């Protein structure tokens, strides 16, 4: 049975700079130890480390604000890429998030309810996240503390070539470090349980999530975008929407680049 796609959400300052710095260090450590591994925690579970705590806080935030039903938990992992062409050139090929083990072993295509990315480090030259659904395409530029969420069945990727659209220069030795956290209705087959043996920072008692977005209508009656930045509030419509044949496309794109999220109608 088909369902209505969930909204795109983007907001800055999901965690403060110091928290992002500590978690980025943890992410680099985890990537070096267990690159490619994913982890699972039930939505009502207790986090084992700071990365998992932020993933859980974000998951619970989306469950509440989007009134999501039957979310069993969050699958999370980290991505580390170089801005200067290292680590695979900084690109992530276009793909659908899915239960990878179920797909490989059984040919079953299961997607999460909601996919998210939170940037813990984003040096100059960090490539944007591109998201597609049948009605729109979006580009989200990385920034420390920025959080982006989108429907779990949406096609997405990180084309390194588009980094030049948003940066005049590339930081040599620069890094893009992300926490990926997907909400699922049941546990993916291949996810692991995180524990203290990972050697990561402790889950702090104080919440790590520092900001929550306000809701906006996209001008067509659909509550598709949830944003908190003043740049978005001042725009009418709240995001620069560029359509085919739009004479003001260039100006809208530049304004969207500064805001950190560009949305195009398909």
PDB file of C-alpha atoms in Angstrom:
ATOM      1  CA  UNK A   1       0.000   0.000   0.000  1.00  0.00           C
ATOM      2  CA  UNK A   2       1.412   3.401  -0.996  1.00  0.00           C
ATOM      3  CA  UNK A   3       1.849   6.161   1.546  1.00  0.00           C
ATOM      4  CA  UNK A   4       2.336   9.908   1.480  1.00  0.00           C
ATOM      5  CA  UNK A   5       6.077  10.777   1.411  1.00  0.00           C
ATOM      6  CA  UNK A   6       7.351  12.281   4.642  1.00  0.00           C
ATOM      7  CA  UNK A   7       8.552  15.903   4.617  1.00  0.00           C
ATOM      8  CA  UNK A   8      12.078  17.117   4.074  1.00  0.00           C
ATOM      9  CA  UNK A   9      13.473  18.665   7.225  1.00  0.00           C
ATOM     10  CA  UNK A  10      16.656  20.708   7.613  1.00  0.00           C
ATOM     11  CA  UNK A  11      17.833  22.830  10.513  1.00  0.00           C
ATOM     12  CA  UNK A  12      21.091  24.177  11.863  1.00  0.00           C
ATOM     13  CA  UNK A  13      22.470  23.768  15.376  1.00  0.00           C
ATOM     14  CA  UNK A  14      21.142  20.295  16.154  1.00  0.00           C
ATOM     15  CA  UNK A  15      24.050  20.066  18.600  1.00  0.00           C
ATOM     16  CA  UNK A  16      26.532  22.669  19.801  1.00  0.00           C
ATOM     17  CA  UNK A  17      30.042  23.041  18.384  1.00  0.00           C
ATOM     18  CA  UNK A  18      31.800  21.315  21.297  1.00  0.00           C
ATOM     19  CA  UNK A  19      29.447  18.329  21.181  1.00  0.00           C
ATOM     20  CA  UNK A  20      29.967  18.082  17.419  1.00  0.00           C
ATOM     21  CA  UNK A  21      33.753  18.179  17.893  1.00  0.00           C
ATOM     22  CA  UNK A  22      33.697  15.342  20.446  1.00  0.00           C
ATOM     23  CA  UNK A  23      31.299  13.228  18.391  1.00  0.00           C
ATOM     24  CA  UNK A  24      33.294  13.844  15.174  1.00  0.00           C
ATOM     25  CA  UNK A  25      36.353  12.463  16.947  1.00  0.00           C
ATOM     26  CA  UNK A  26      34.323   9.435  18.047  1.00  0.00           C
ATOM     27  CA  UNK A  27      33.041   8.968  14.495  1.00  0.00           C
ATOM     28  CA  UNK A  28      36.568   8.947  13.061  1.00  0.00           C
ATOM     29  CA  UNK A  29      37.582   6.395  15.693  1.00  0.00           C
ATOM     30  CA  UNK A  30      34.563   4.201  14.972  1.00  0.00           C
ATOM     31  CA  UNK A  31      35.110   4.395  11.199  1.00  0.00           C
ATOM     32  CA  UNK A  32      38.727   3.296  11.641  1.00  0.00           C
ATOM     33  CA  UNK A  33      37.709   0.355  13.850  1.00  0.00           C
ATOM     34  CA  UNK A  34      34.562  -0.880  12.138  1.00  0.00           C
ATOM     35  CA  UNK A  35      34.042   0.855   8.800  1.00  0.00           C
ATOM     36  CA  UNK A  36      30.693   0.008   7.283  1.00  0.00           C
ATOM     37  CA  UNK A  37      29.122  -1.390  10.463  1.00  0.00           C
ATOM     38  CA  UNK A  38      25.668  -0.180  11.499  1.00  0.00           C
ATOM     39  CA  UNK A  39      24.153  -0.179  14.996  1.00  0.00           C
ATOM     40  CA  UNK A  40      20.653  -0.561  16.408  1.00  0.00           C
ATOM     41  CA  UNK A  41      18.899   0.769  19.478  1.00  0.00           C
ATOM     42  CA  UNK A  42      15.210   0.399  20.336  1.00  0.00           C
ATOM     43  CA  UNK A  43      13.341   3.705  20.410  1.00  0.00           C
ATOM     44  CA  UNK A  44      12.812   3.374  24.179  1.00  0.00           C
ATOM     45  CA  UNK A  45      16.306   2.002  24.855  1.00  0.00           C
ATOM     46  CA  UNK A  46      19.227   3.503  26.753  1.00  0.00           C
ATOM     47  CA  UNK A  47      22.139   4.826  24.649  1.00  0.00           C
ATOM     48  CA  UNK A  48      25.575   3.253  24.964  1.00  0.00           C
ATOM     49  CA  UNK A  49      27.594   6.262  23.788  1.00  0.00           C
ATOM     50  CA  UNK A  50      27.275   9.912  22.771  1.00  0.00           C
ATOM     51  CA  UNK A  51      26.732   9.125  19.082  1.00  0.00           C
ATOM     52  CA  UNK A  52      23.895   6.768  19.912  1.00  0.00           C
ATOM     53  CA  UNK A  53      22.374   9.262  22.345  1.00  0.00           C
ATOM     54  CA  UNK A  54      22.172  11.960  19.666  1.00  0.00           C
ATOM     55  CA  UNK A  55      20.742   9.437  17.196  1.00  0.00           C
ATOM     56  CA  UNK A  56      18.041   8.462  19.704  1.00  0.00           C
ATOM     57  CA  UNK A  57      17.190  12.060  20.591  1.00  0.00           C
ATOM     58  CA  UNK A  58      16.777  12.930  16.920  1.00  0.00           C
ATOM     59  CA  UNK A  59      14.671   9.809  16.310  1.00  0.00           C
ATOM     60  CA  UNK A  60      12.360  10.607  19.227  1.00  0.00           C
ATOM     61  CA  UNK A  61      12.064  14.211  18.059  1.00  0.00           C
ATOM     62  CA  UNK A  62      10.875  13.093  14.615  1.00  0.00           C
ATOM     63  CA  UNK A  63       8.499  10.492  16.051  1.00  0.00           C
ATOM     64  CA  UNK A  64       6.810  13.236  18.070  1.00  0.00           C
ATOM     65  CA  UNK A  65       6.765  16.068  15.533  1.00  0.00           C
ATOM     66  CA  UNK A  66       5.723  13.919  12.558  1.00  0.00           C
ATOM     67  CA  UNK A  67       3.377  11.698  14.619  1.00  0.00           C
ATOM     68  CA  UNK A  68       5.111   8.600  13.290  1.00  0.00           C
ATOM     69  CA  UNK A  69       3.492   5.303  14.194  1.00  0.00           C
ATOM     70  CA  UNK A  70       5.141   1.937  14.864  1.00  0.00           C
ATOM     71  CA  UNK A  71       8.753   3.155  14.929  1.00  0.00           C
ATOM     72  CA  UNK A  72      10.686   0.353  16.625  1.00  0.00           C
ATOM     73  CA  UNK A  73      14.074   1.998  16.847  1.00  0.00           C
ATOM     74  CA  UNK A  74      16.968   3.710  15.126  1.00  0.00           C
ATOM     75  CA  UNK A  75      19.761   2.265  12.991  1.00  0.00           C
ATOM     76  CA  UNK A  76      22.847   4.488  13.045  1.00  0.00           C
ATOM     77  CA  UNK A  77      26.339   4.599  11.597  1.00  0.00           C
ATOM     78  CA  UNK A  78      28.992   7.138  10.652  1.00  0.00           C
ATOM     79  CA  UNK A  79      30.508   8.387   7.412  1.00  0.00           C
ATOM     80  CA  UNK A  80      33.902  10.055   7.070  1.00  0.00           C
ATOM     81  CA  UNK A  81      35.081  11.537   3.786  1.00  0.00           C
ATOM     82  CA  UNK A  82      37.874  13.846   2.658  1.00  0.00           C
ATOM     83  CA  UNK A  83      37.029  17.150   0.986  1.00  0.00           C
ATOM     84  CA  UNK A  84      40.126  17.044  -1.241  1.00  0.00           C
ATOM     85  CA  UNK A  85      39.430  13.813  -3.112  1.00  0.00           C
ATOM     86  CA  UNK A  86      40.492  11.324  -0.432  1.00  0.00           C
ATOM     87  CA  UNK A  87      38.223   8.544   0.869  1.00  0.00           C
ATOM     88  CA  UNK A  88      36.645   7.797  -2.490  1.00  0.00           C
ATOM     89  CA  UNK A  89      36.678  11.392  -3.694  1.00  0.00           C
ATOM     90  CA  UNK A  90      34.148  12.534  -1.116  1.00  0.00           C
ATOM     91  CA  UNK A  91      31.224  11.161  -3.150  1.00  0.00           C
ATOM     92  CA  UNK A  92      28.477   8.771  -2.058  1.00  0.00           C
ATOM     93  CA  UNK A  93      26.818   7.104  -5.057  1.00  0.00           C
ATOM     94  CA  UNK A  94      23.086   7.641  -5.490  1.00  0.00           C
ATOM     95  CA  UNK A  95      21.178   4.927  -3.671  1.00  0.00           C
ATOM     96  CA  UNK A  96      18.146   3.981  -1.601  1.00  0.00           C
ATOM     97  CA  UNK A  97      18.565   3.287   2.097  1.00  0.00           C
ATOM     98  CA  UNK A  98      17.432  -0.275   2.748  1.00  0.00           C
ATOM     99  CA  UNK A  99      17.958  -3.356   4.872  1.00  0.00           C
ATOM    100  CA  UNK A 100      21.149  -4.361   3.061  1.00  0.00           C
ATOM    101  CA  UNK A 101      21.375  -7.907   4.429  1.00  0.00           C
ATOM    102  CA  UNK A 102      17.731  -8.701   3.665  1.00  0.00           C
ATOM    103  CA  UNK A 103      18.238  -7.383   0.145  1.00  0.00           C
ATOM    104  CA  UNK A 104      21.454  -9.319  -0.487  1.00  0.00           C
ATOM    105  CA  UNK A 105      20.261 -12.622   0.988  1.00  0.00           C
ATOM    106  CA  UNK A 106      16.567 -12.631   0.179  1.00  0.00           C
ATOM    107  CA  UNK A 107      16.098  -9.996  -2.519  1.00  0.00           C
ATOM    108  CA  UNK A 108      13.665  -8.154  -0.238  1.00  0.00           C
ATOM    109  CA  UNK A 109      13.618  -4.359  -0.590  1.00  0.00           C
ATOM    110  CA  UNK A 110      12.783  -2.778   2.769  1.00  0.00           C
ATOM    111  CA  UNK A 111      13.355   0.940   3.331  1.00  0.00           C
ATOM    112  CA  UNK A 112      13.364   2.867   6.612  1.00  0.00           C
ATOM    113  CA  UNK A 113      10.498   5.131   7.645  1.00  0.00           C
ATOM    114  CA  UNK A 114      12.775   8.163   7.753  1.00  0.00           C
ATOM    115  CA  UNK A 115      16.431   8.759   6.793  1.00  0.00           C
ATOM    116  CA  UNK A 116      18.581  11.423   8.467  1.00  0.00           C
ATOM    117  CA  UNK A 117      22.075  12.916   8.353  1.00  0.00           C
ATOM    118  CA  UNK A 118      23.700  15.152  10.974  1.00  0.00           C
ATOM    119  CA  UNK A 119      27.002  16.872  10.188  1.00  0.00           C
ATOM    120  CA  UNK A 120      29.639  16.743  12.923  1.00  0.00           C
ATOM    121  CA  UNK A 121      32.421  18.224  10.791  1.00  0.00           C
ATOM    122  CA  UNK A 122      32.098  20.052   7.478  1.00  0.00           C
ATOM    123  CA  UNK A 123      35.273  21.698   6.216  1.00  0.00           C
ATOM    124  CA  UNK A 124      35.451  23.875   3.097  1.00  0.00           C
ATOM    125  CA  UNK A 125      34.645  21.854   0.000  1.00  0.00           C
ATOM    126  CA  UNK A 126      32.214  19.468   1.713  1.00  0.00           C
ATOM    127  CA  UNK A 127      29.839  18.150  -0.953  1.00  0.00           C
ATOM    128  CA  UNK A 128      26.065  18.619  -0.568  1.00  0.00           C
ATOM    129  CA  UNK A 129      23.471  15.936   0.007  1.00  0.00           C
ATOM    130  CA  UNK A 130      21.127  15.551  -2.986  1.00  0.00           C
ATOM    131  CA  UNK A 131      17.629  14.135  -2.407  1.00  0.00           C
ATOM    132  CA  UNK A 132      14.979  13.208  -4.990  1.00  0.00           C
ATOM    133  CA  UNK A 133      11.335  12.203  -4.873  1.00  0.00           C
ATOM    134  CA  UNK A 134       8.713  12.275  -7.663  1.00  0.00           C
ATOM    135  CA  UNK A 135       7.783  15.900  -6.943  1.00  0.00           C
ATOM    136  CA  UNK A 136      11.004  17.664  -5.980  1.00  0.00           C
ATOM    137  CA  UNK A 137      14.783  17.592  -5.754  1.00  0.00           C
ATOM    138  CA  UNK A 138      16.773  19.125  -2.888  1.00  0.00           C
ATOM    139  CA  UNK A 139      20.399  19.996  -2.226  1.00  0.00           C
ATOM    140  CA  UNK A 140      21.472  20.366   1.421  1.00  0.00           C
ATOM    141  CA  UNK A 141      24.874  21.921   2.080  1.00  0.00           C
ATOM    142  CA  UNK A 142      26.849  20.577   5.061  1.00  0.00           C
ATOM    143  CA  UNK A 143      27.523  22.706   8.139  1.00  0.00           C
ATOM    144  CA  UNK A 144      28.615  21.700  11.621  1.00  0.00           C
ATOM    145  CA  UNK A 145      25.515  20.796  13.607  1.00  0.00           C
ATOM    146  CA  UNK A 146      23.152  20.790  10.618  1.00  0.00           C
ATOM    147  CA  UNK A 147      20.514  18.066  10.569  1.00  0.00           C
ATOM    148  CA  UNK A 148      18.699  16.865   7.439  1.00  0.00           C
ATOM    149  CA  UNK A 149      15.857  14.330   7.328  1.00  0.00           C
ATOM    150  CA  UNK A 150      13.845  12.948   4.434  1.00  0.00           C
ATOM    151  CA  UNK A 151      11.553  10.088   3.463  1.00  0.00           C
ATOM    152  CA  UNK A 152      13.278   6.726   3.873  1.00  0.00           C
ATOM    153  CA  UNK A 153      12.326   5.631   0.347  1.00  0.00           C
ATOM    154  CA  UNK A 154      13.844   8.686  -1.381  1.00  0.00           C
ATOM    155  CA  UNK A 155      16.764   8.378  -3.801  1.00  0.00           C
ATOM    156  CA  UNK A 156      19.787  10.300  -2.507  1.00  0.00           C
ATOM    157  CA  UNK A 157      23.540  10.644  -2.749  1.00  0.00           C
ATOM    158  CA  UNK A 158      26.498  12.992  -2.297  1.00  0.00           C
ATOM    159  CA  UNK A 159      28.036  14.065  -5.641  1.00  0.00           C
ATOM    160  CA  UNK A 160      31.433  15.573  -4.852  1.00  0.00           C
ATOM    161  CA  UNK A 161      31.365  17.568  -8.101  1.00  0.00           C
ATOM    162  CA  UNK A 162      28.611  19.788  -6.683  1.00  0.00           C
ATOM    163  CA  UNK A 163      30.816  20.971  -3.830  1.00  0.00           C
ATOM    164  CA  UNK A 164      32.213  23.671  -6.126  1.00  0.00           C
ATOM    165  CA  UNK A 165      28.760  25.278  -6.325  1.00  0.00           C
ATOM    166  CA  UNK A 166      28.889  26.210  -2.655  1.00  0.00           C
ATOM    167  CA  UNK A 167      32.621  26.681  -1.956  1.00  0.00           C
ATOM    168  CA  UNK A 168      35.223  28.939  -3.540  1.00  0.00           C
ATOM    169  CA  UNK A 169      38.013  26.671  -2.334  1.00  0.00           C
ATOM    170  CA  UNK A 170      38.586  23.185  -0.965  1.00  0.00           C
ATOM    171  CA  UNK A 171      40.213  22.619   2.418  1.00  0.00           C
ATOM    172  CA  UNK A 172      43.308  20.461   1.893  1.00  0.00           C
ATOM    173  CA  UNK A 173      43.092  17.684   4.442  1.00  0.00           C
ATOM    174  CA  UNK A 174      39.548  18.808   5.256  1.00  0.00           C
ATOM    175  CA  UNK A 175      36.919  16.315   6.356  1.00  0.00           C
ATOM    176  CA  UNK A 176      33.175  15.745   6.140  1.00  0.00           C
ATOM    177  CA  UNK A 177      32.002  13.662   9.099  1.00  0.00           C
ATOM    178  CA  UNK A 178      28.362  12.633   9.427  1.00  0.00           C
ATOM    179  CA  UNK A 179      26.126  10.723  11.805  1.00  0.00           C
ATOM    180  CA  UNK A 180      23.485   8.804   9.828  1.00  0.00           C
ATOM    181  CA  UNK A 181      20.413   7.699  11.788  1.00  0.00           C
ATOM    182  CA  UNK A 182      17.418   5.973  10.189  1.00  0.00           C
ATOM    183  CA  UNK A 183      14.077   5.242  11.827  1.00  0.00           C
ATOM    184  CA  UNK A 184      12.658   1.748  11.240  1.00  0.00           C
ATOM    185  CA  UNK A 185       9.432  -0.118  11.952  1.00  0.00           C
ATOM    186  CA  UNK A 186      11.534  -3.204  12.767  1.00  0.00           C
ATOM    187  CA  UNK A 187      15.197  -3.958  13.325  1.00  0.00           C
ATOM    188  CA  UNK A 188      17.276  -4.380  10.131  1.00  0.00           C
ATOM    189  CA  UNK A 189      18.850  -7.827   9.809  1.00  0.00           C
ATOM    190  CA  UNK A 190      22.503  -6.759   9.788  1.00  0.00           C
ATOM    191  CA  UNK A 191      22.582  -4.092  12.507  1.00  0.00           C
ATOM    192  CA  UNK A 192      24.728  -4.624  15.621  1.00  0.00           C
ATOM    193  CA  UNK A 193      24.150  -3.657  19.241  1.00  0.00           C
ATOM    194  CA  UNK A 194      26.614  -0.958  20.295  1.00  0.00           C
ATOM    195  CA  UNK A 195      28.355  -1.448  23.641  1.00  0.00           C
ATOM    196  CA  UNK A 196      31.129  -0.019  25.775  1.00  0.00           C
ATOM    197  CA  UNK A 197      33.808  -1.985  23.936  1.00  0.00           C
ATOM    198  CA  UNK A 198      33.777   0.589  21.126  1.00  0.00           C
ATOM    199  CA  UNK A 199      35.791   2.970  23.299  1.00  0.00           C
ATOM    200  CA  UNK A 200      33.611   6.001  22.509  1.00  0.00           C
ATOM    201  CA  UNK A 201      32.602   8.920  24.728  1.00  0.00           C
ATOM    202  CA  UNK A 202      29.924   8.221  27.321  1.00  0.00           C
ATOM    203  CA  UNK A 203      26.278   9.064  26.784  1.00  0.00           C
ATOM    204  CA  UNK A 204      25.859  12.255  28.788  1.00  0.00           C
ATOM    205  CA  UNK A 205      22.935  12.828  31.117  1.00  0.00           C
ATOM    206  CA  UNK A 206      22.186  16.236  29.545  1.00  0.00           C
ATOM    207  CA  UNK A 207      20.388  16.190  26.173  1.00  0.00           C
ATOM    208  CA  UNK A 208      22.615  16.704  23.133  1.00  0.00           C
ATOM    209  CA  UNK A 209      19.868  17.944  20.817  1.00  0.00           C
ATOM    210  CA  UNK A 210      19.824  21.726  21.153  1.00  0.00           C
ATOM    211  CA  UNK A 211      17.362  22.992  18.528  1.00  0.00           C
ATOM    212  CA  UNK A 212      14.046  22.027  17.025  1.00  0.00           C
ATOM    213  CA  UNK A 213      12.605  23.297  13.728  1.00  0.00           C
ATOM    214  CA  UNK A 214       9.446  25.295  13.189  1.00  0.00           C
ATOM    215  CA  UNK A 215       6.929  24.051  10.632  1.00  0.00           C
ATOM    216  CA  UNK A 216       6.311  25.780   7.305  1.00  0.00           C
ATOM    217  CA  UNK A 217       3.860  25.341   4.476  1.00  0.00           C
ATOM    218  CA  UNK A 218       5.531  25.082   1.062  1.00  0.00           C
ATOM    219  CA  UNK A 219       2.972  27.393  -0.556  1.00  0.00           C
ATOM    220  CA  UNK A 220       0.948  24.529  -2.000  1.00  0.00           C
ATOM    221  CA  UNK A 221      -0.756  23.444   1.178  1.00  0.00           C
ATOM    222  CA  UNK A 222       1.740  20.673   1.924  1.00  0.00           C
ATOM    223  CA  UNK A 223       3.691  20.770   5.179  1.00  0.00           C
ATOM    224  CA  UNK A 224       6.756  19.442   3.415  1.00  0.00           C
ATOM    225  CA  UNK A 225       9.472  21.612   4.957  1.00  0.00           C
ATOM    226  CA  UNK A 226      10.342  22.029   8.621  1.00  0.00           C
ATOM    227  CA  UNK A 227      13.051  24.590   9.208  1.00  0.00           C
ATOM    228  CA  UNK A 228      14.203  26.886  11.975  1.00  0.00           C
ATOM    229  CA  UNK A 229      16.816  29.181  10.443  1.00  0.00           C
ATOM    230  CA  UNK A 230      15.950  32.894  10.207  1.00  0.00           C
ATOM    231  CA  UNK A 231      17.019  32.832   6.553  1.00  0.00           C
ATOM    232  CA  UNK A 232      14.120  30.481   5.866  1.00  0.00           C
ATOM    233  CA  UNK A 233      11.619  32.469   7.903  1.00  0.00           C
ATOM    234  CA  UNK A 234      12.380  35.628   5.932  1.00  0.00           C
ATOM    235  CA  UNK A 235      11.924  33.981   2.530  1.00  0.00           C
ATOM    236  CA  UNK A 236       8.561  33.892   0.762  1.00  0.00           C
ATOM    237  CA  UNK A 237       7.962  31.056   0.021  1.00  0.00           C
ATOM    238  CA  UNK A 238      10.059  29.771   2.942  1.00  0.00           C
ATOM    239  CA  UNK A 239      12.530  28.157   0.538  1.00  0.00           C
ATOM    240  CA  UNK A 240      13.636  29.314  -2.928  1.00  0.00           C
ATOM    241  CA  UNK A 241      11.706  26.983  -5.218  1.00  0.00           C
ATOM    242  CA  UNK A 242      13.099  27.001  -8.759  1.00  0.00           C
ATOM    243  CA  UNK A 243      11.033  25.531 -11.577  1.00  0.00           C
ATOM    244  CA  UNK A 244      11.749  24.894 -15.216  1.00  0.00           C
ATOM    245  CA  UNK A 245      11.950  28.143 -17.205  1.00  0.00           C
ATOM    246  CA  UNK A 246      12.225  30.264 -14.049  1.00  0.00           C
ATOM    247  CA  UNK A 247      13.906  33.549 -15.041  1.00  0.00           C
ATOM    248  CA  UNK A 248      14.978  34.149 -11.463  1.00  0.00           C
ATOM    249  CA  UNK A 249      16.466  30.681 -11.060  1.00  0.00           C
ATOM    250  CA  UNK A 250      20.054  31.926 -10.626  1.00  0.00           C
ATOM    251  CA  UNK A 251      19.091  34.445  -7.929  1.00  0.00           C
ATOM    252  CA  UNK A 252      16.944  31.861  -6.186  1.00  0.00           C
ATOM    253  CA  UNK A 253      19.737  29.301  -6.295  1.00  0.00           C
ATOM    254  CA  UNK A 254      22.231  31.736  -4.805  1.00  0.00           C
ATOM    255  CA  UNK A 255      19.791  32.640  -2.043  1.00  0.00           C
ATOM    256  CA  UNK A 256      19.153  28.953  -1.403  1.00  0.00           C
ATOM    257  CA  UNK A 257      22.891  28.228  -1.298  1.00  0.00           C
ATOM    258  CA  UNK A 258      23.308  30.787   1.445  1.00  0.00           C
ATOM    259  CA  UNK A 259      20.348  29.308   3.318  1.00  0.00           C
ATOM    260  CA  UNK A 260      21.811  25.837   3.026  1.00  0.00           C
ATOM    261  CA  UNK A 261      18.942  24.059   1.268  1.00  0.00           C
ATOM    262  CA  UNK A 262      17.840  24.346  -2.369  1.00  0.00           C
ATOM    263  CA  UNK A 263      14.539  22.805  -3.490  1.00  0.00           C
ATOM    264  CA  UNK A 264      13.534  22.335  -7.126  1.00  0.00           C
ATOM    265  CA  UNK A 265      10.067  21.365  -8.316  1.00  0.00           C
ATOM    266  CA  UNK A 266      10.147  18.391 -10.707  1.00  0.00           C
TER     267      UNK A 266
END
